[in-house]
mmCIF file of C-alpha atoms in Angstrom:
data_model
loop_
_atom_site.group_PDB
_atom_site.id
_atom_site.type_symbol
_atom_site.label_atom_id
_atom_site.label_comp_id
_atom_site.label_asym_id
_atom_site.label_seq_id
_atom_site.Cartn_x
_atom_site.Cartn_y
_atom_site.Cartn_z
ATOM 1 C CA UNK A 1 -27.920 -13.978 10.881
ATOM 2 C CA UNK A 2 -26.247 -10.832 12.696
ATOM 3 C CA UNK A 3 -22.682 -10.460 12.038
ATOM 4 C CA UNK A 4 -20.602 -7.727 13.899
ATOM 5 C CA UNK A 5 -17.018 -7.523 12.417
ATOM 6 C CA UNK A 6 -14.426 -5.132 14.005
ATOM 7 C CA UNK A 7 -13.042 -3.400 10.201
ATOM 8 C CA UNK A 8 -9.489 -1.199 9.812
ATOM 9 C CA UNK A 9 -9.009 -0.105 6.721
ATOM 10 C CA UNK A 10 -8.003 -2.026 3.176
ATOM 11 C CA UNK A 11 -8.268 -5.346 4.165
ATOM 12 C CA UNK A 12 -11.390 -5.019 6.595
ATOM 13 C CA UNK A 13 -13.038 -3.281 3.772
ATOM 14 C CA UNK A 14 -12.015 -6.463 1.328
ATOM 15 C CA UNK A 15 -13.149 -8.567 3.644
ATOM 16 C CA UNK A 16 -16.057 -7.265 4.266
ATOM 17 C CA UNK A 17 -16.944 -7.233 0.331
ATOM 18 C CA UNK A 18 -16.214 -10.911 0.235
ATOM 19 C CA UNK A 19 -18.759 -11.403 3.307
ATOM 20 C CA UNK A 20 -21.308 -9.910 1.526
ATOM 21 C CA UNK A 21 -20.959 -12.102 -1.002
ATOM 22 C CA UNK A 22 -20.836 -15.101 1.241
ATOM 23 C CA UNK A 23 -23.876 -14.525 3.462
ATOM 24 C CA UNK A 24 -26.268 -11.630 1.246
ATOM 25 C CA UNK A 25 -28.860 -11.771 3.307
ATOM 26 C CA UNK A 26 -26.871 -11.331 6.477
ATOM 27 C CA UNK A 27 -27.563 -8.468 8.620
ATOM 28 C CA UNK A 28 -24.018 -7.120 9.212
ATOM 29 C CA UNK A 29 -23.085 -4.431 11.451
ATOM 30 C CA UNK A 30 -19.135 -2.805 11.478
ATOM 31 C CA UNK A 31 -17.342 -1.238 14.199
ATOM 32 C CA UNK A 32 -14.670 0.895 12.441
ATOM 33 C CA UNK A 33 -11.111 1.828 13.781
ATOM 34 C CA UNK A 34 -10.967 5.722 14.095
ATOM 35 C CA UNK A 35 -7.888 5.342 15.660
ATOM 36 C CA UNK A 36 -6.393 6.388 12.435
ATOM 37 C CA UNK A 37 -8.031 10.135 11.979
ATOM 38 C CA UNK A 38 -6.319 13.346 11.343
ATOM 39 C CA UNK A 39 -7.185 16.346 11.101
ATOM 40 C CA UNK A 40 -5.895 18.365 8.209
ATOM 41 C CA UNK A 41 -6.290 20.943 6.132
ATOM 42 C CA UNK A 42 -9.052 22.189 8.777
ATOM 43 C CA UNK A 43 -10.711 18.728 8.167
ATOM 44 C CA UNK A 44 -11.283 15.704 10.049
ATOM 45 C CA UNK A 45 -10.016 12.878 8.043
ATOM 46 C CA UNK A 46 -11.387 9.239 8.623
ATOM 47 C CA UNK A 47 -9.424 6.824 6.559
ATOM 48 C CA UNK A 48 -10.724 3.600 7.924
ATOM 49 C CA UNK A 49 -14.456 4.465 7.447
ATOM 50 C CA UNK A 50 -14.461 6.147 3.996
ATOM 51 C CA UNK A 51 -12.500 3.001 3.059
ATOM 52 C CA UNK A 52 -15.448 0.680 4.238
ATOM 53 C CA UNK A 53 -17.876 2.949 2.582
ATOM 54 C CA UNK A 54 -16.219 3.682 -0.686
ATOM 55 C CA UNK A 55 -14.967 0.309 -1.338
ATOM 56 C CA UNK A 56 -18.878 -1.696 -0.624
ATOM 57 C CA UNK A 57 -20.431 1.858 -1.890
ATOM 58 C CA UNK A 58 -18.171 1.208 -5.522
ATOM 59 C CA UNK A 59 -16.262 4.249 -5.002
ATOM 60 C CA UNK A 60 -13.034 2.970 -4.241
ATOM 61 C CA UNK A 61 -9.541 3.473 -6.112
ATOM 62 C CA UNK A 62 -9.341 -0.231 -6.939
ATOM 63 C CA UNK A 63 -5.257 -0.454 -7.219
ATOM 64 C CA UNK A 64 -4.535 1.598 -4.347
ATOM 65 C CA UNK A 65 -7.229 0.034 -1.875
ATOM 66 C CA UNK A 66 -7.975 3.360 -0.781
ATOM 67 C CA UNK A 67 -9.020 6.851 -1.951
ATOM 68 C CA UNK A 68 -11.364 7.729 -4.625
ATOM 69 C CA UNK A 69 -11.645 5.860 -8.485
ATOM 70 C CA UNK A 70 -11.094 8.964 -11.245
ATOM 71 C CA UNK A 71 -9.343 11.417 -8.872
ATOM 72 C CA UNK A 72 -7.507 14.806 -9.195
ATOM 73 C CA UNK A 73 -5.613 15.794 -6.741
ATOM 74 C CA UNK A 74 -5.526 20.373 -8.156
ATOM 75 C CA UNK A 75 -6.280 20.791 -4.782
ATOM 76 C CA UNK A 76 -3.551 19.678 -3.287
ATOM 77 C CA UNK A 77 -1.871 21.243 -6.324
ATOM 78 C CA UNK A 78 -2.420 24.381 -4.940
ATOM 79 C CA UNK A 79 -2.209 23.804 -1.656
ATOM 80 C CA UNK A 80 1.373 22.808 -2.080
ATOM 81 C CA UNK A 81 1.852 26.187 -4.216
ATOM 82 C CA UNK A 82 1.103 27.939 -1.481
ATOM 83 C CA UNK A 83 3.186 26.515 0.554
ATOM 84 C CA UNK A 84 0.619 24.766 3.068
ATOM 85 C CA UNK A 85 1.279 21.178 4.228
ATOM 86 C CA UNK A 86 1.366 18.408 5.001
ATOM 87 C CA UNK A 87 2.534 17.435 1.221
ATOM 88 C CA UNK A 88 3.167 13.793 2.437
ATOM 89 C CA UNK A 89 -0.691 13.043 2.846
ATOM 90 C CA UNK A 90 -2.589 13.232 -0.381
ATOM 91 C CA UNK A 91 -5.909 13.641 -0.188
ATOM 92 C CA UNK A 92 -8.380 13.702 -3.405
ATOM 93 C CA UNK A 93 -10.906 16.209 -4.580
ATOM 94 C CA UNK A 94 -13.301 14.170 -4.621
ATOM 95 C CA UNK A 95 -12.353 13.051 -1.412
ATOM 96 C CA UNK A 96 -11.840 16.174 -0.023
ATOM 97 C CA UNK A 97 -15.665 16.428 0.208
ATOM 98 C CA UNK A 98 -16.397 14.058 1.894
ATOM 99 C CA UNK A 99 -14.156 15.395 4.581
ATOM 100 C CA UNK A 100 -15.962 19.177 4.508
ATOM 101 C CA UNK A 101 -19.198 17.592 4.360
ATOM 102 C CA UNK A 102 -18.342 15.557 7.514
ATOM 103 C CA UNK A 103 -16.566 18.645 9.105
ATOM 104 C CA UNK A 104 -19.338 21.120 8.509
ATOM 105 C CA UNK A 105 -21.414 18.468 10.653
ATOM 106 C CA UNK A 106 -19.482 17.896 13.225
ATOM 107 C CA UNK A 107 -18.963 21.994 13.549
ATOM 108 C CA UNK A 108 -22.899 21.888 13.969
ATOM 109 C CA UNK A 109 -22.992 19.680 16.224
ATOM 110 C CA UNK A 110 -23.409 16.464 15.003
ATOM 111 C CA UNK A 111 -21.369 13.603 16.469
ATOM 112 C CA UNK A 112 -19.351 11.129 14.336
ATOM 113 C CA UNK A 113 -21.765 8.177 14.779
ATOM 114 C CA UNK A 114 -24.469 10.471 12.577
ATOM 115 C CA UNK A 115 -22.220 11.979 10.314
ATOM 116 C CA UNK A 116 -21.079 8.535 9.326
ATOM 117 C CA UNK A 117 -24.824 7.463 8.554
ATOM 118 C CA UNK A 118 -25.303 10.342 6.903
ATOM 119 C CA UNK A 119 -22.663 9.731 3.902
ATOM 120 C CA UNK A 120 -23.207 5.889 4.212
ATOM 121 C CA UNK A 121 -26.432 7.756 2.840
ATOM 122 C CA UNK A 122 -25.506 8.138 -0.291
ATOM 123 C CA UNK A 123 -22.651 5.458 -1.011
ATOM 124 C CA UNK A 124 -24.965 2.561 0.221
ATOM 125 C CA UNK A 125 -22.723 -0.044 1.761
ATOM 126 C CA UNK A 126 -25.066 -2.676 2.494
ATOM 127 C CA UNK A 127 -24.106 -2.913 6.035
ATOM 128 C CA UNK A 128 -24.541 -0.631 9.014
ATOM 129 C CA UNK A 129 -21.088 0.966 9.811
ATOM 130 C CA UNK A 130 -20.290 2.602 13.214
ATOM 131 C CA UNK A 131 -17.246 4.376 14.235
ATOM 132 C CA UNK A 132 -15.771 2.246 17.453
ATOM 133 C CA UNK A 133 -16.409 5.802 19.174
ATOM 134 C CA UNK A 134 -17.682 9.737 18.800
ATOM 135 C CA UNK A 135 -14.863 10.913 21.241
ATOM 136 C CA UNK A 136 -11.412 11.785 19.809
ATOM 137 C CA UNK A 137 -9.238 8.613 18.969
ATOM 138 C CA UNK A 138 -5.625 8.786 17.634
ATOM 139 C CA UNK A 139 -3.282 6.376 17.411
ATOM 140 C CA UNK A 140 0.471 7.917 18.110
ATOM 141 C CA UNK A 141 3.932 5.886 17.615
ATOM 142 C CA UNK A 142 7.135 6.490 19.699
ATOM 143 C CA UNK A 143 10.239 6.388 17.383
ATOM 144 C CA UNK A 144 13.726 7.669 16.674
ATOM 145 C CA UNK A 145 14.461 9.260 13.760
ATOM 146 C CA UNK A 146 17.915 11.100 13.245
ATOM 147 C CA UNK A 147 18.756 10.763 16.654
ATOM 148 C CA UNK A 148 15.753 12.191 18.269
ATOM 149 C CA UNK A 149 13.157 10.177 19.797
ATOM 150 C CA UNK A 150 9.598 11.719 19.456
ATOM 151 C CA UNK A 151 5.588 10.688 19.246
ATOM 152 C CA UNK A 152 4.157 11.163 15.495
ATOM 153 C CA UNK A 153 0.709 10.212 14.748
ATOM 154 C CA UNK A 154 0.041 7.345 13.148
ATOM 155 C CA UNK A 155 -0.289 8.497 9.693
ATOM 156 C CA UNK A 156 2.857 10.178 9.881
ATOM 157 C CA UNK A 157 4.698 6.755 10.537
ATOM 158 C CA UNK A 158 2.908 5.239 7.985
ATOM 159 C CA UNK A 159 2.621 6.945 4.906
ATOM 160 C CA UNK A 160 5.261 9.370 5.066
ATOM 161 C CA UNK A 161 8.018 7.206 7.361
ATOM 162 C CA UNK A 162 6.070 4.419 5.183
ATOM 163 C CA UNK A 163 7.701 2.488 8.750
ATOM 164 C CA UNK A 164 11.003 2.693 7.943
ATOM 165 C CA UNK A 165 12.160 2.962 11.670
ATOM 166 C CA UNK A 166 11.405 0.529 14.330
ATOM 167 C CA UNK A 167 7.754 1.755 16.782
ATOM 168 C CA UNK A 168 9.128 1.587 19.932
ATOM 169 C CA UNK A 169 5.265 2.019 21.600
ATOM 170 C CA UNK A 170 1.928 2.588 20.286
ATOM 171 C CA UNK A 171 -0.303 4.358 21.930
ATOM 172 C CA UNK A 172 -4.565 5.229 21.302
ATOM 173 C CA UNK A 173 -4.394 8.549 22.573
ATOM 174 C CA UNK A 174 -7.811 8.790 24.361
ATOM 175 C CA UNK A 175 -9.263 5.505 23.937
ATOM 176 C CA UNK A 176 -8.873 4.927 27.554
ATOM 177 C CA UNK A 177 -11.265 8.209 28.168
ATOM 178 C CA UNK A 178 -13.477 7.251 25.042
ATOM 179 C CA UNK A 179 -17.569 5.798 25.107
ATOM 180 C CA UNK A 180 -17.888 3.301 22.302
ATOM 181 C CA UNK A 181 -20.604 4.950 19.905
ATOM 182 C CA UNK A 182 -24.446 4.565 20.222
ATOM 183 C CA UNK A 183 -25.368 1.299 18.980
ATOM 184 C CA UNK A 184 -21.536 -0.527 19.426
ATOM 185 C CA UNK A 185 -22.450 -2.544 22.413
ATOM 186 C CA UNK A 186 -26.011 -3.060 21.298
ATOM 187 C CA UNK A 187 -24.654 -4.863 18.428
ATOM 188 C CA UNK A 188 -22.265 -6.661 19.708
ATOM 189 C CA UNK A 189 -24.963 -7.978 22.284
ATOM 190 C CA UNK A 190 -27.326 -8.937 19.899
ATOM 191 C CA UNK A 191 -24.899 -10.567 17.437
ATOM 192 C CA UNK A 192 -25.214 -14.467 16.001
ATOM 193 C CA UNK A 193 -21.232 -14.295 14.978
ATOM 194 C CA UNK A 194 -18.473 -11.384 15.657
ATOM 195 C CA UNK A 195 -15.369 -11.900 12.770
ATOM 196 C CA UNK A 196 -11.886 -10.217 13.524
ATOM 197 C CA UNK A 197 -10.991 -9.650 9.866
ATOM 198 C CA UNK A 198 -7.142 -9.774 8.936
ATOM 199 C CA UNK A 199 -7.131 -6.542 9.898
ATOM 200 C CA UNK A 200 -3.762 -4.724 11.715
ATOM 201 C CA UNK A 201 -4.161 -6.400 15.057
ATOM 202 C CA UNK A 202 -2.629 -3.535 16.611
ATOM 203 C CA UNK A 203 -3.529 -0.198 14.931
ATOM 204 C CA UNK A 204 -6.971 -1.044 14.079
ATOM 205 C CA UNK A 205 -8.666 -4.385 15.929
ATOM 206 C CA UNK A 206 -6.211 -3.432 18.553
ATOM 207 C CA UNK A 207 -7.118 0.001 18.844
ATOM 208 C CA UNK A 208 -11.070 -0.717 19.152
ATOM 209 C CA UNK A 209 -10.792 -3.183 21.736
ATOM 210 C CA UNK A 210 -9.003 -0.092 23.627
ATOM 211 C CA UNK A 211 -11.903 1.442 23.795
ATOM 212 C CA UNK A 212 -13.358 0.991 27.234
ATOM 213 C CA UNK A 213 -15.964 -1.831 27.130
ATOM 214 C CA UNK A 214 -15.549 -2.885 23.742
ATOM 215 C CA UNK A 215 -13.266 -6.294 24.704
ATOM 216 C CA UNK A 216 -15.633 -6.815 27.529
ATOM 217 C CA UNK A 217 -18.761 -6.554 25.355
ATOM 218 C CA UNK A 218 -17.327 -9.070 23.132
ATOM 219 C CA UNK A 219 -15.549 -11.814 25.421
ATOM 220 C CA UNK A 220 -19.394 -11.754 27.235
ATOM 221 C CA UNK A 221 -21.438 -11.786 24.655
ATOM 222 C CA UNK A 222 -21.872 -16.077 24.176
ATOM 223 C CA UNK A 223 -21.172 -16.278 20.131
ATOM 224 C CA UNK A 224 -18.342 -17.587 18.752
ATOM 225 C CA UNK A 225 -15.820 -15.122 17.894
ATOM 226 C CA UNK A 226 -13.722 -16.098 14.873
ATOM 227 C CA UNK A 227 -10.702 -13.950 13.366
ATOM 228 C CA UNK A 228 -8.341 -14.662 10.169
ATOM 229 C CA UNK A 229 -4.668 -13.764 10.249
ATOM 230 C CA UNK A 230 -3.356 -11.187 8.733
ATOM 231 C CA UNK A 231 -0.013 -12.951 9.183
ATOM 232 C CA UNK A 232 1.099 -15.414 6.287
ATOM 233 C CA UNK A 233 4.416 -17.698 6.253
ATOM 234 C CA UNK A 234 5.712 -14.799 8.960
ATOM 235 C CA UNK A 235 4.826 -11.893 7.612
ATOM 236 C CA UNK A 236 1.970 -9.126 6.614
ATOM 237 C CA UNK A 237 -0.322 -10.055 3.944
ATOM 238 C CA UNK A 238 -0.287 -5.974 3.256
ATOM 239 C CA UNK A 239 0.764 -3.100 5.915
ATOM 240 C CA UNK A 240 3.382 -3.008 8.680
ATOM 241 C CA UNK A 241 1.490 -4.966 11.146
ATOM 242 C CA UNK A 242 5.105 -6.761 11.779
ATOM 243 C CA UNK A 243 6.514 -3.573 12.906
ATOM 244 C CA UNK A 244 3.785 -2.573 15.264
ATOM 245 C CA UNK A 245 3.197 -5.919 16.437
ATOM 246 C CA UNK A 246 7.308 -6.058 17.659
ATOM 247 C CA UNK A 247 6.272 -2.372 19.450
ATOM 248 C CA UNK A 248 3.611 -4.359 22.376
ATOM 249 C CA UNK A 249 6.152 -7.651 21.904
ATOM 250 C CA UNK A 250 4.497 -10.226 20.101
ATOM 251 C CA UNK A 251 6.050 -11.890 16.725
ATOM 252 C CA UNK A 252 4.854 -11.789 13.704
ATOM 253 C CA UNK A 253 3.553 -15.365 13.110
ATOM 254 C CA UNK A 254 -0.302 -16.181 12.853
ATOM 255 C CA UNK A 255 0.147 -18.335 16.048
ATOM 256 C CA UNK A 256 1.308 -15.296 18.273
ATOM 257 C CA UNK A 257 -1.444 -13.045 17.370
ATOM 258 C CA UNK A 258 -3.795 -15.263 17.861
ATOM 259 C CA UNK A 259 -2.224 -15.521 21.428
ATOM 260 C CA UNK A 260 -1.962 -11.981 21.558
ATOM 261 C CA UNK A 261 -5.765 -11.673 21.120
ATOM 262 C CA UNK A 262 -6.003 -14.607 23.442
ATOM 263 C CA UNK A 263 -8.179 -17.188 24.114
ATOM 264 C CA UNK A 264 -10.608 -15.464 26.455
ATOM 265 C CA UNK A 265 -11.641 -13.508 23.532
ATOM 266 C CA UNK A 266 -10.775 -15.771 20.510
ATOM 267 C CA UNK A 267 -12.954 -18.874 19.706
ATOM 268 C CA UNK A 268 -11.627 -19.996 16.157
ATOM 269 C CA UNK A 269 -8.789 -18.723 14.393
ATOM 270 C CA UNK A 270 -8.359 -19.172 10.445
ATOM 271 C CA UNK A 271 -4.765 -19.526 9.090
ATOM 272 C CA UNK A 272 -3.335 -19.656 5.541
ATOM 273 C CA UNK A 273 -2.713 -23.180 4.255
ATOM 274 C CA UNK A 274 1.285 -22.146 4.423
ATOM 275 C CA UNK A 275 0.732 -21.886 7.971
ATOM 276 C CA UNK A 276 -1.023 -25.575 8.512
ATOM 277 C CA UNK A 277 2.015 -26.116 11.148
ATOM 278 C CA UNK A 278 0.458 -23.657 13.356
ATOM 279 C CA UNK A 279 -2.679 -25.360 14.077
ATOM 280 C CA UNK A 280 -1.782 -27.747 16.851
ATOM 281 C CA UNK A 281 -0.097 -24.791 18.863
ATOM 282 C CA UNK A 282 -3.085 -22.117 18.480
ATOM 283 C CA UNK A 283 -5.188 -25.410 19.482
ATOM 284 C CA UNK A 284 -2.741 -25.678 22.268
ATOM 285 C CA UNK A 285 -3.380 -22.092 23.574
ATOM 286 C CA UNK A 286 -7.325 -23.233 23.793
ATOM 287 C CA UNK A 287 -8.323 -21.409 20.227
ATOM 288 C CA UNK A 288 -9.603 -23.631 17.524
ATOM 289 C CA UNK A 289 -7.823 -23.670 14.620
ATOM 290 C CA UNK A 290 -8.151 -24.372 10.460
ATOM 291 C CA UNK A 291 -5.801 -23.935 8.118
ATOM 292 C CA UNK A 292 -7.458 -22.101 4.992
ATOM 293 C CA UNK A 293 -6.368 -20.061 1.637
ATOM 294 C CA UNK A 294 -5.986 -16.348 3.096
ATOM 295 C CA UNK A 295 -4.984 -14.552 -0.120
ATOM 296 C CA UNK A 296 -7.813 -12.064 -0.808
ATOM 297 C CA UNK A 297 -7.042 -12.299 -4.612
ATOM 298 C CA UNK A 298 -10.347 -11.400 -6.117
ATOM 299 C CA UNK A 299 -14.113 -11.052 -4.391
ATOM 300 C CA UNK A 300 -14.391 -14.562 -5.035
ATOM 301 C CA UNK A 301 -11.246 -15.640 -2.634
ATOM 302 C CA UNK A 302 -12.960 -12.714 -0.124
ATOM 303 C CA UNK A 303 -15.910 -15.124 0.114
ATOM 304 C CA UNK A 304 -14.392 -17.786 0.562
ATOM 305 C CA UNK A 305 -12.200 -17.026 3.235
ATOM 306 C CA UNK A 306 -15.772 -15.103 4.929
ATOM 307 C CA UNK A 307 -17.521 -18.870 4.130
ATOM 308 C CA UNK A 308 -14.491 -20.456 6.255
ATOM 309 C CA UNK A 309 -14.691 -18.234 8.973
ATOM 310 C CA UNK A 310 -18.894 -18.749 9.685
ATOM 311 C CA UNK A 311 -18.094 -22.292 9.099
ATOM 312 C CA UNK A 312 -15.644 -22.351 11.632
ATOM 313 C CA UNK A 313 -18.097 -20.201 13.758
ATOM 314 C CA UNK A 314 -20.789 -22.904 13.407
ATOM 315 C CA UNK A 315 -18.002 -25.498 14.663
ATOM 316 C CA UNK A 316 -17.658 -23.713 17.741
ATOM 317 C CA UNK A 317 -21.244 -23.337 18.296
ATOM 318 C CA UNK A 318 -21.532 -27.144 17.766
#
């Protein structure tokens, strides 16, 4: 079986653990947000990927979700000495090479789609992950803060606003320019299943189907297409997907983002079992719809919600 599954960050990567656990000897292909890059420090930064690959390559900082297990951070250390910022966005040593390794590449001419196999080299992931795109991606949020309304990247609002003021608009600076990578749409063609994970369904599924021919790929490729909600009894499992989701107008309830992805695009749509009410109106809007445990507790409650999901897939194939 060939599963594509469009992955943000913490709980695309969780997911995606749980899947591999569900279905081993799946073939399993993921389309990463880059949406979320910076560059700092002279470095490009790819949060989203390195999450994928360091949490199914067993590097990942279990408790956080993200980052490196047994870090220092004397680099930043001494970055901060000297005075060079930004302090707000901590990055690792270990992790910090990762990101030279990936920027000496991509100063030699390597695009993003290669430099990502290259690591996935060494951490082993078990599945085959592609950034959405090679062409430069960044996700920017309009907000007001003191008075003054301005455009901050995405990181910014998050971890050092940690989205403490309303997103009045976000926007994926160049996705509208942007190619999807080699291999996206060749996977997404060829796929059995494609799995929206309860991923931000702005800032990262969003953010991929920006990129031109992505959505289309997908709503004409004749598999089911099944997604679980990142929304539970009204609000974020994890994240600030409520207060991006009021930025493009939609609610936060697993029954309007499951509208807001829509049915042309959606076949099945998991819920949690707090959300059973919702069923009958996500049916309503043409989607079918189960209500399911959606608390990624342990690997085991991964797999089962990635069970549910093909399940539901076969159900729509039926």
């Amino acid at each position: 079986m060939r599963i594509v599954v469009l992955a943000g960050g913490i709980g695309g990567a969780r997911f995606l653990r749980g899947l591999q656990q569900a279905a081993p000897e799946a073939d399993v292909t993921v389309i990463g947000n880059t949406g979320d890059d910076i560059h700092l420090f002279g470095l490009k930064v790819c949060p989203d990927l390195d999450t994928v690959m360091y949490t199914l390559g067993g590097g990942i900082n279990e408790e956080q979700g993200w980052g490196r297990t047994d870090e220092s951070f004397r680099v930043k250390e001494e970055l901060a000495a000297y005075g060079v910022g930004p302090e707000w966005f901590g990055l690792g040593d270990r992790d910090f090479a990762t990101h030279i390794v990936r920027t000496q590449m991509i100063s030699a001419g390597y695009p993003l789609s290669a430099v990502t196999e290259a690591l996935c080299a060494r951490w082993n992931p078990g599945v085959r992950l592609l950034p959405m795109s090679d062409d430069r991606v960044e996700t920017h949020v309009a907000v007001e803060v003191d008075g003054e309304k301005k455009v901050i990247h995405f990181q910014e609002y998050w971890v050092k606003l940690r989205a403490s003021v309303p997103a009045e608009a976000v926007v994926p600076v160049g996705a509208d320019q942007a190619k999807p990578a080699p291999g996206v749409l060749e996977a997404i063609a060829a796929a059995d299943v494609i799995l929206f994970p309860p991923s931000n369904p702005v800032v990262s599924v969003g953010t991929i189907l920006a990129v031109p021919g992505i959505r289309e790929a997908i709503a004409d490729a004749g598999v089911p297409v099944v997604g679980l909600s990142p929304i539970v009894g009204d609000a974020p499992v994890r994240g600030m997907a409520d207060k991006v989701l009021a930025a493009v107008g939609v609610e936060a309830t697993a029954t309007a983002v499951a509208q807001h992805y829509g049915s042309g695009l959606l076949d099945g749509w998991l819920v949690d079992t707090v959300d059973a009410g919702a069923v009958a109106d996500v049916e309503a809007a043409g989607i079918r719809c189960r209500a399911v445990p959606l608390l990624m507790t342990d690997v085991d409650a991964s797999a089962e919600m990635a069970r549910q999901a093909l399940a539901l897939a076969e159900e729509v194939r039926a």
